[in-house]
PDB file of C-alpha atoms in Angstrom:
ATOM      1  CA  UNK K   1     -50.743  36.802 -62.107  1.00  0.00           C
ATOM      2  CA  UNK K   2     -52.036  33.829 -64.081  1.00  0.00           C
ATOM      3  CA  UNK K   3     -54.545  31.847 -62.040  1.00  0.00           C
ATOM      4  CA  UNK K   4     -54.465  28.070 -62.399  1.00  0.00           C
ATOM      5  CA  UNK K   5     -57.674  26.240 -61.522  1.00  0.00           C
ATOM      6  CA  UNK K   6     -57.791  22.475 -61.174  1.00  0.00           C
ATOM      7  CA  UNK K   7     -60.812  20.240 -61.137  1.00  0.00           C
ATOM      8  CA  UNK K   8     -61.873  18.291 -59.328  1.00  0.00           C
ATOM      9  CA  UNK K   9     -60.291  19.202 -55.988  1.00  0.00           C
ATOM     10  CA  UNK K  10     -60.430  15.543 -55.015  1.00  0.00           C
ATOM     11  CA  UNK K  11     -61.588  12.272 -56.454  1.00  0.00           C
ATOM     12  CA  UNK K  12     -61.937   8.682 -55.390  1.00  0.00           C
ATOM     13  CA  UNK K  13     -60.913   5.929 -57.754  1.00  0.00           C
ATOM     14  CA  UNK K  14     -60.067   2.244 -57.743  1.00  0.00           C
ATOM     15  CA  UNK K  15     -56.909   0.514 -58.890  1.00  0.00           C
ATOM     16  CA  UNK K  16     -57.148   0.051 -62.630  1.00  0.00           C
ATOM     17  CA  UNK K  17     -59.420   3.044 -63.200  1.00  0.00           C
ATOM     18  CA  UNK K  18     -58.711   5.711 -65.785  1.00  0.00           C
ATOM     19  CA  UNK K  19     -58.316   9.047 -64.048  1.00  0.00           C
ATOM     20  CA  UNK K  20     -58.486  12.491 -65.614  1.00  0.00           C
ATOM     21  CA  UNK K  21     -57.568  15.781 -63.950  1.00  0.00           C
ATOM     22  CA  UNK K  22     -58.176  19.140 -65.565  1.00  0.00           C
ATOM     23  CA  UNK K  23     -56.230  22.377 -65.224  1.00  0.00           C
ATOM     24  CA  UNK K  24     -57.422  25.696 -66.617  1.00  0.00           C
ATOM     25  CA  UNK K  25     -55.313  28.847 -66.928  1.00  0.00           C
ATOM     26  CA  UNK K  26     -56.807  32.334 -66.612  1.00  0.00           C
ATOM     27  CA  UNK K  27     -55.092  33.303 -69.876  1.00  0.00           C
ATOM     28  CA  UNK K  28     -53.355  31.469 -72.674  1.00  0.00           C
ATOM     29  CA  UNK K  29     -50.062  29.884 -71.672  1.00  0.00           C
ATOM     30  CA  UNK K  30     -49.395  28.035 -74.941  1.00  0.00           C
ATOM     31  CA  UNK K  31     -47.925  24.679 -73.861  1.00  0.00           C
ATOM     32  CA  UNK K  32     -45.949  26.028 -70.922  1.00  0.00           C
ATOM     33  CA  UNK K  33     -47.597  23.744 -68.400  1.00  0.00           C
ATOM     34  CA  UNK K  34     -46.101  21.234 -65.971  1.00  0.00           C
ATOM     35  CA  UNK K  35     -47.636  18.537 -63.784  1.00  0.00           C
ATOM     36  CA  UNK K  36     -46.321  17.355 -60.406  1.00  0.00           C
ATOM     37  CA  UNK K  37     -47.184  14.514 -58.046  1.00  0.00           C
ATOM     38  CA  UNK K  38     -46.843  14.971 -54.299  1.00  0.00           C
ATOM     39  CA  UNK K  39     -47.143  12.240 -51.688  1.00  0.00           C
ATOM     40  CA  UNK K  40     -47.722  13.033 -48.004  1.00  0.00           C
ATOM     41  CA  UNK K  41     -44.647  14.406 -46.277  1.00  0.00           C
ATOM     42  CA  UNK K  42     -42.657  14.525 -49.507  1.00  0.00           C
ATOM     43  CA  UNK K  43     -41.696  17.220 -51.987  1.00  0.00           C
ATOM     44  CA  UNK K  44     -43.490  17.433 -55.326  1.00  0.00           C
ATOM     45  CA  UNK K  45     -42.086  15.372 -58.176  1.00  0.00           C
ATOM     46  CA  UNK K  46     -42.145  16.551 -61.794  1.00  0.00           C
ATOM     47  CA  UNK K  47     -44.199  14.203 -63.968  1.00  0.00           C
ATOM     48  CA  UNK K  48     -44.827  16.074 -67.205  1.00  0.00           C
ATOM     49  CA  UNK K  49     -43.409  19.262 -68.709  1.00  0.00           C
ATOM     50  CA  UNK K  50     -44.396  21.323 -71.694  1.00  0.00           C
ATOM     51  CA  UNK K  51     -47.930  19.979 -71.326  1.00  0.00           C
ATOM     52  CA  UNK K  52     -47.250  16.529 -72.774  1.00  0.00           C
ATOM     53  CA  UNK K  53     -43.594  15.492 -72.385  1.00  0.00           C
ATOM     54  CA  UNK K  54     -43.009  12.756 -69.855  1.00  0.00           C
ATOM     55  CA  UNK K  55     -40.161  13.407 -67.437  1.00  0.00           C
ATOM     56  CA  UNK K  56     -37.488  10.718 -67.478  1.00  0.00           C
ATOM     57  CA  UNK K  57     -38.389   7.761 -65.287  1.00  0.00           C
ATOM     58  CA  UNK K  58     -42.112   8.518 -65.116  1.00  0.00           C
ATOM     59  CA  UNK K  59     -44.341   5.554 -66.021  1.00  0.00           C
ATOM     60  CA  UNK K  60     -46.043   5.690 -69.401  1.00  0.00           C
ATOM     61  CA  UNK K  61     -49.496   5.369 -67.826  1.00  0.00           C
ATOM     62  CA  UNK K  62     -49.203   9.100 -67.153  1.00  0.00           C
ATOM     63  CA  UNK K  63     -49.953  11.423 -70.044  1.00  0.00           C
ATOM     64  CA  UNK K  64     -50.692  15.090 -70.539  1.00  0.00           C
ATOM     65  CA  UNK K  65     -52.453  17.080 -73.207  1.00  0.00           C
ATOM     66  CA  UNK K  66     -53.757  20.513 -73.986  1.00  0.00           C
ATOM     67  CA  UNK K  67     -52.626  23.970 -74.999  1.00  0.00           C
ATOM     68  CA  UNK K  68     -53.789  27.515 -74.589  1.00  0.00           C
ATOM     69  CA  UNK K  69     -55.903  27.564 -71.442  1.00  0.00           C
ATOM     70  CA  UNK K  70     -57.120  23.977 -70.996  1.00  0.00           C
ATOM     71  CA  UNK K  71     -54.969  21.026 -69.993  1.00  0.00           C
ATOM     72  CA  UNK K  72     -55.474  17.445 -68.880  1.00  0.00           C
ATOM     73  CA  UNK K  73     -53.457  14.929 -66.901  1.00  0.00           C
ATOM     74  CA  UNK K  74     -54.530  11.339 -67.467  1.00  0.00           C
ATOM     75  CA  UNK K  75     -53.551   8.201 -65.600  1.00  0.00           C
ATOM     76  CA  UNK K  76     -54.565   5.362 -67.893  1.00  0.00           C
ATOM     77  CA  UNK K  77     -54.703   2.638 -65.240  1.00  0.00           C
ATOM     78  CA  UNK K  78     -54.435   3.830 -61.667  1.00  0.00           C
ATOM     79  CA  UNK K  79     -51.913   1.973 -59.515  1.00  0.00           C
ATOM     80  CA  UNK K  80     -51.626   1.843 -55.737  1.00  0.00           C
ATOM     81  CA  UNK K  81     -48.557   4.076 -55.786  1.00  0.00           C
ATOM     82  CA  UNK K  82     -50.442   6.785 -57.691  1.00  0.00           C
ATOM     83  CA  UNK K  83     -52.552   7.837 -54.728  1.00  0.00           C
ATOM     84  CA  UNK K  84     -51.270  11.353 -54.179  1.00  0.00           C
ATOM     85  CA  UNK K  85     -52.011  15.014 -54.829  1.00  0.00           C
ATOM     86  CA  UNK K  86     -51.385  16.374 -58.309  1.00  0.00           C
ATOM     87  CA  UNK K  87     -50.561  19.970 -59.176  1.00  0.00           C
ATOM     88  CA  UNK K  88     -50.322  21.880 -62.414  1.00  0.00           C
ATOM     89  CA  UNK K  89     -47.923  24.814 -62.803  1.00  0.00           C
ATOM     90  CA  UNK K  90     -47.555  27.414 -65.529  1.00  0.00           C
ATOM     91  CA  UNK K  91     -44.105  28.440 -66.689  1.00  0.00           C
ATOM     92  CA  UNK K  92     -45.285  30.951 -69.261  1.00  0.00           C
ATOM     93  CA  UNK K  93     -44.550  34.084 -67.249  1.00  0.00           C
ATOM     94  CA  UNK K  94     -43.432  35.085 -63.783  1.00  0.00           C
ATOM     95  CA  UNK K  95     -44.635  34.807 -61.187  1.00  0.00           C
ATOM     96  CA  UNK K  96     -44.835  31.068 -61.762  1.00  0.00           C
ATOM     97  CA  UNK K  97     -48.127  29.859 -60.340  1.00  0.00           C
ATOM     98  CA  UNK K  98     -49.594  26.508 -59.332  1.00  0.00           C
ATOM     99  CA  UNK K  99     -53.043  25.022 -59.252  1.00  0.00           C
ATOM    100  CA  UNK K 100     -54.590  24.298 -55.868  1.00  0.00           C
ATOM    101  CA  UNK K 101     -54.118  20.562 -56.273  1.00  0.00           C
ATOM    102  CA  UNK K 102     -56.219  17.470 -56.915  1.00  0.00           C
ATOM    103  CA  UNK K 103     -56.132  14.735 -54.305  1.00  0.00           C
ATOM    104  CA  UNK K 104     -56.554  11.223 -55.681  1.00  0.00           C
ATOM    105  CA  UNK K 105     -57.879   8.900 -52.998  1.00  0.00           C
ATOM    106  CA  UNK K 106     -58.638   5.227 -52.751  1.00  0.00           C
ATOM    107  CA  UNK K 107     -62.226   4.233 -53.474  1.00  0.00           C
TER     108      UNK K 107
ATOM    109  CA  UNK B   1     -27.470  12.679 -58.624  1.00  0.00           C
ATOM    110  CA  UNK B   2     -28.299  16.221 -57.588  1.00  0.00           C
ATOM    111  CA  UNK B   3     -29.287  16.608 -53.951  1.00  0.00           C
ATOM    112  CA  UNK B   4     -30.530  19.691 -52.135  1.00  0.00           C
ATOM    113  CA  UNK B   5     -30.768  20.214 -48.389  1.00  0.00           C
ATOM    114  CA  UNK B   6     -32.429  23.130 -46.626  1.00  0.00           C
ATOM    115  CA  UNK B   7     -31.159  24.343 -43.278  1.00  0.00           C
ATOM    116  CA  UNK B   8     -32.070  27.105 -40.874  1.00  0.00           C
ATOM    117  CA  UNK B   9     -34.244  27.917 -37.866  1.00  0.00           C
ATOM    118  CA  UNK B  10     -37.603  26.225 -37.630  1.00  0.00           C
ATOM    119  CA  UNK B  11     -39.048  29.010 -35.509  1.00  0.00           C
ATOM    120  CA  UNK B  12     -38.924  32.736 -36.238  1.00  0.00           C
ATOM    121  CA  UNK B  13     -40.552  35.550 -34.275  1.00  0.00           C
ATOM    122  CA  UNK B  14     -42.985  37.927 -35.939  1.00  0.00           C
ATOM    123  CA  UNK B  15     -41.329  40.997 -37.527  1.00  0.00           C
ATOM    124  CA  UNK B  16     -37.950  39.245 -37.629  1.00  0.00           C
ATOM    125  CA  UNK B  17     -36.066  37.834 -40.618  1.00  0.00           C
ATOM    126  CA  UNK B  18     -36.376  34.288 -41.893  1.00  0.00           C
ATOM    127  CA  UNK B  19     -33.037  32.974 -43.174  1.00  0.00           C
ATOM    128  CA  UNK B  20     -32.589  29.643 -44.916  1.00  0.00           C
ATOM    129  CA  UNK B  21     -29.687  28.062 -46.767  1.00  0.00           C
ATOM    130  CA  UNK B  22     -29.765  25.364 -49.407  1.00  0.00           C
ATOM    131  CA  UNK B  23     -26.701  23.183 -49.844  1.00  0.00           C
ATOM    132  CA  UNK B  24     -26.369  21.609 -53.271  1.00  0.00           C
ATOM    133  CA  UNK B  25     -24.428  18.405 -53.879  1.00  0.00           C
ATOM    134  CA  UNK B  26     -23.870  16.281 -56.951  1.00  0.00           C
ATOM    135  CA  UNK B  27     -23.490  19.214 -59.307  1.00  0.00           C
ATOM    136  CA  UNK B  28     -21.945  22.661 -59.477  1.00  0.00           C
ATOM    137  CA  UNK B  29     -24.323  25.422 -58.498  1.00  0.00           C
ATOM    138  CA  UNK B  30     -23.026  27.266 -61.566  1.00  0.00           C
ATOM    139  CA  UNK B  31     -24.789  24.800 -63.859  1.00  0.00           C
ATOM    140  CA  UNK B  32     -28.439  25.617 -63.232  1.00  0.00           C
ATOM    141  CA  UNK B  33     -30.943  28.149 -61.978  1.00  0.00           C
ATOM    142  CA  UNK B  34     -32.139  27.666 -58.399  1.00  0.00           C
ATOM    143  CA  UNK B  35     -35.482  28.531 -56.838  1.00  0.00           C
ATOM    144  CA  UNK B  36     -37.283  28.792 -53.541  1.00  0.00           C
ATOM    145  CA  UNK B  37     -40.888  27.604 -53.300  1.00  0.00           C
ATOM    146  CA  UNK B  38     -43.055  27.446 -50.213  1.00  0.00           C
ATOM    147  CA  UNK B  39     -46.178  25.485 -49.359  1.00  0.00           C
ATOM    148  CA  UNK B  40     -48.986  26.228 -46.950  1.00  0.00           C
ATOM    149  CA  UNK B  41     -52.290  24.430 -46.402  1.00  0.00           C
ATOM    150  CA  UNK B  42     -54.142  27.622 -47.208  1.00  0.00           C
ATOM    151  CA  UNK B  43     -52.346  29.049 -50.242  1.00  0.00           C
ATOM    152  CA  UNK B  44     -50.805  25.871 -51.602  1.00  0.00           C
ATOM    153  CA  UNK B  45     -47.555  26.065 -53.544  1.00  0.00           C
ATOM    154  CA  UNK B  46     -46.130  29.558 -53.955  1.00  0.00           C
ATOM    155  CA  UNK B  47     -43.093  30.454 -56.035  1.00  0.00           C
ATOM    156  CA  UNK B  48     -40.814  32.854 -54.138  1.00  0.00           C
ATOM    157  CA  UNK B  49     -38.078  33.492 -56.682  1.00  0.00           C
ATOM    158  CA  UNK B  50     -34.997  32.198 -58.441  1.00  0.00           C
ATOM    159  CA  UNK B  51     -31.304  32.963 -58.832  1.00  0.00           C
ATOM    160  CA  UNK B  52     -28.538  32.161 -61.287  1.00  0.00           C
ATOM    161  CA  UNK B  53     -24.923  31.664 -60.194  1.00  0.00           C
ATOM    162  CA  UNK B  54     -24.116  35.084 -61.670  1.00  0.00           C
ATOM    163  CA  UNK B  55     -26.407  36.619 -59.057  1.00  0.00           C
ATOM    164  CA  UNK B  56     -29.243  37.422 -61.447  1.00  0.00           C
ATOM    165  CA  UNK B  57     -32.579  37.108 -59.625  1.00  0.00           C
ATOM    166  CA  UNK B  58     -36.314  37.184 -60.225  1.00  0.00           C
ATOM    167  CA  UNK B  59     -38.798  37.494 -57.370  1.00  0.00           C
ATOM    168  CA  UNK B  60     -42.516  37.050 -56.907  1.00  0.00           C
ATOM    169  CA  UNK B  61     -43.940  40.592 -56.876  1.00  0.00           C
ATOM    170  CA  UNK B  62     -46.103  39.689 -53.897  1.00  0.00           C
ATOM    171  CA  UNK B  63     -42.942  39.145 -51.822  1.00  0.00           C
ATOM    172  CA  UNK B  64     -40.402  41.251 -53.680  1.00  0.00           C
ATOM    173  CA  UNK B  65     -40.177  44.029 -51.094  1.00  0.00           C
ATOM    174  CA  UNK B  66     -39.223  41.524 -48.381  1.00  0.00           C
ATOM    175  CA  UNK B  67     -37.179  38.865 -50.213  1.00  0.00           C
ATOM    176  CA  UNK B  68     -33.512  38.449 -51.014  1.00  0.00           C
ATOM    177  CA  UNK B  69     -32.061  35.356 -52.655  1.00  0.00           C
ATOM    178  CA  UNK B  70     -28.275  35.090 -52.828  1.00  0.00           C
ATOM    179  CA  UNK B  71     -25.712  32.548 -53.970  1.00  0.00           C
ATOM    180  CA  UNK B  72     -22.323  31.462 -52.641  1.00  0.00           C
ATOM    181  CA  UNK B  73     -20.554  29.546 -55.392  1.00  0.00           C
ATOM    182  CA  UNK B  74     -17.554  28.762 -53.165  1.00  0.00           C
ATOM    183  CA  UNK B  75     -19.814  26.791 -50.835  1.00  0.00           C
ATOM    184  CA  UNK B  76     -22.198  25.514 -53.526  1.00  0.00           C
ATOM    185  CA  UNK B  77     -25.066  27.090 -51.604  1.00  0.00           C
ATOM    186  CA  UNK B  78     -27.861  29.547 -52.153  1.00  0.00           C
ATOM    187  CA  UNK B  79     -29.912  31.331 -49.535  1.00  0.00           C
ATOM    188  CA  UNK B  80     -33.248  32.943 -48.808  1.00  0.00           C
ATOM    189  CA  UNK B  81     -33.926  35.920 -46.583  1.00  0.00           C
ATOM    190  CA  UNK B  82     -37.484  37.063 -45.909  1.00  0.00           C
ATOM    191  CA  UNK B  83     -37.875  40.189 -43.811  1.00  0.00           C
ATOM    192  CA  UNK B  84     -40.656  41.320 -41.497  1.00  0.00           C
ATOM    193  CA  UNK B  85     -42.314  37.931 -41.269  1.00  0.00           C
ATOM    194  CA  UNK B  86     -45.840  37.344 -40.012  1.00  0.00           C
ATOM    195  CA  UNK B  87     -47.851  34.247 -39.243  1.00  0.00           C
ATOM    196  CA  UNK B  88     -48.812  34.158 -42.923  1.00  0.00           C
ATOM    197  CA  UNK B  89     -45.214  33.241 -43.740  1.00  0.00           C
ATOM    198  CA  UNK B  90     -45.489  29.993 -41.794  1.00  0.00           C
ATOM    199  CA  UNK B  91     -44.878  27.321 -44.404  1.00  0.00           C
ATOM    200  CA  UNK B  92     -42.750  24.473 -45.604  1.00  0.00           C
ATOM    201  CA  UNK B  93     -39.935  26.039 -47.603  1.00  0.00           C
ATOM    202  CA  UNK B  94     -38.346  24.099 -50.441  1.00  0.00           C
ATOM    203  CA  UNK B  95     -35.170  24.812 -52.340  1.00  0.00           C
ATOM    204  CA  UNK B  96     -35.470  23.596 -55.900  1.00  0.00           C
ATOM    205  CA  UNK B  97     -33.388  23.132 -59.020  1.00  0.00           C
ATOM    206  CA  UNK B  98     -34.686  25.088 -62.002  1.00  0.00           C
ATOM    207  CA  UNK B  99     -36.480  28.307 -62.852  1.00  0.00           C
ATOM    208  CA  UNK B 100     -39.238  26.919 -65.091  1.00  0.00           C
ATOM    209  CA  UNK B 101     -39.416  23.149 -64.561  1.00  0.00           C
ATOM    210  CA  UNK B 102     -38.743  22.079 -60.996  1.00  0.00           C
ATOM    211  CA  UNK B 103     -36.853  18.832 -61.361  1.00  0.00           C
ATOM    212  CA  UNK B 104     -35.055  18.426 -58.046  1.00  0.00           C
ATOM    213  CA  UNK B 105     -36.381  19.432 -54.667  1.00  0.00           C
ATOM    214  CA  UNK B 106     -34.999  19.489 -51.169  1.00  0.00           C
ATOM    215  CA  UNK B 107     -36.935  17.632 -48.504  1.00  0.00           C
ATOM    216  CA  UNK B 108     -38.420  20.900 -47.267  1.00  0.00           C
ATOM    217  CA  UNK B 109     -38.130  22.688 -43.951  1.00  0.00           C
ATOM    218  CA  UNK B 110     -41.065  23.785 -41.836  1.00  0.00           C
ATOM    219  CA  UNK B 111     -40.686  27.346 -40.633  1.00  0.00           C
ATOM    220  CA  UNK B 112     -43.174  28.545 -38.055  1.00  0.00           C
ATOM    221  CA  UNK B 113     -43.603  32.238 -37.317  1.00  0.00           C
ATOM    222  CA  UNK B 114     -44.633  32.642 -33.712  1.00  0.00           C
ATOM    223  CA  UNK B 115     -43.649  34.542 -30.612  1.00  0.00           C
TER     224      UNK B 115
END
């Protein structure tokens, strides 16, 4: 299985801050990488697919980059509604696997 | 708008079979692939498997010996069966649209394995 490792596991940030989350794959997955946002008690919501393509309806402050084994999710200016847990997921091969999550908390 | 709704028992005894159904509305189940994903505090999000309306399936090897995913096109539903459950199978189970990019999710159903 491909292991997905996110860092950090959690972070504290203020509204307006630029936030960066990293995801590393245990082997190359090209650009077959998705990002999800999950709020407490809710299902995950797809934010970005194919490493850098914004899902319809997702605010442009979210962006993704990377290829191969190293990927980044960036929130350019953190908003109150962005406090959540973020997960990466590889779709390169089965079994599909997810990172352990990064919790973004209020500073 | 595609909507998914999980249903089934919230409590299953150890060694028994977990059975869940996902009812799809807003689209024909024949249009997409459909997956089951579960979430636990310890292991996080875990992909269980997916199915196409034709019946073609793909399962996580870690669960393959115990899992069956099936589809009922007449009812616009797909289902999950997980045999010989243990406490480690306690999780929130989600039914999801897609096999690669998970665009639409059900609200999730907590299934507890306990005697």
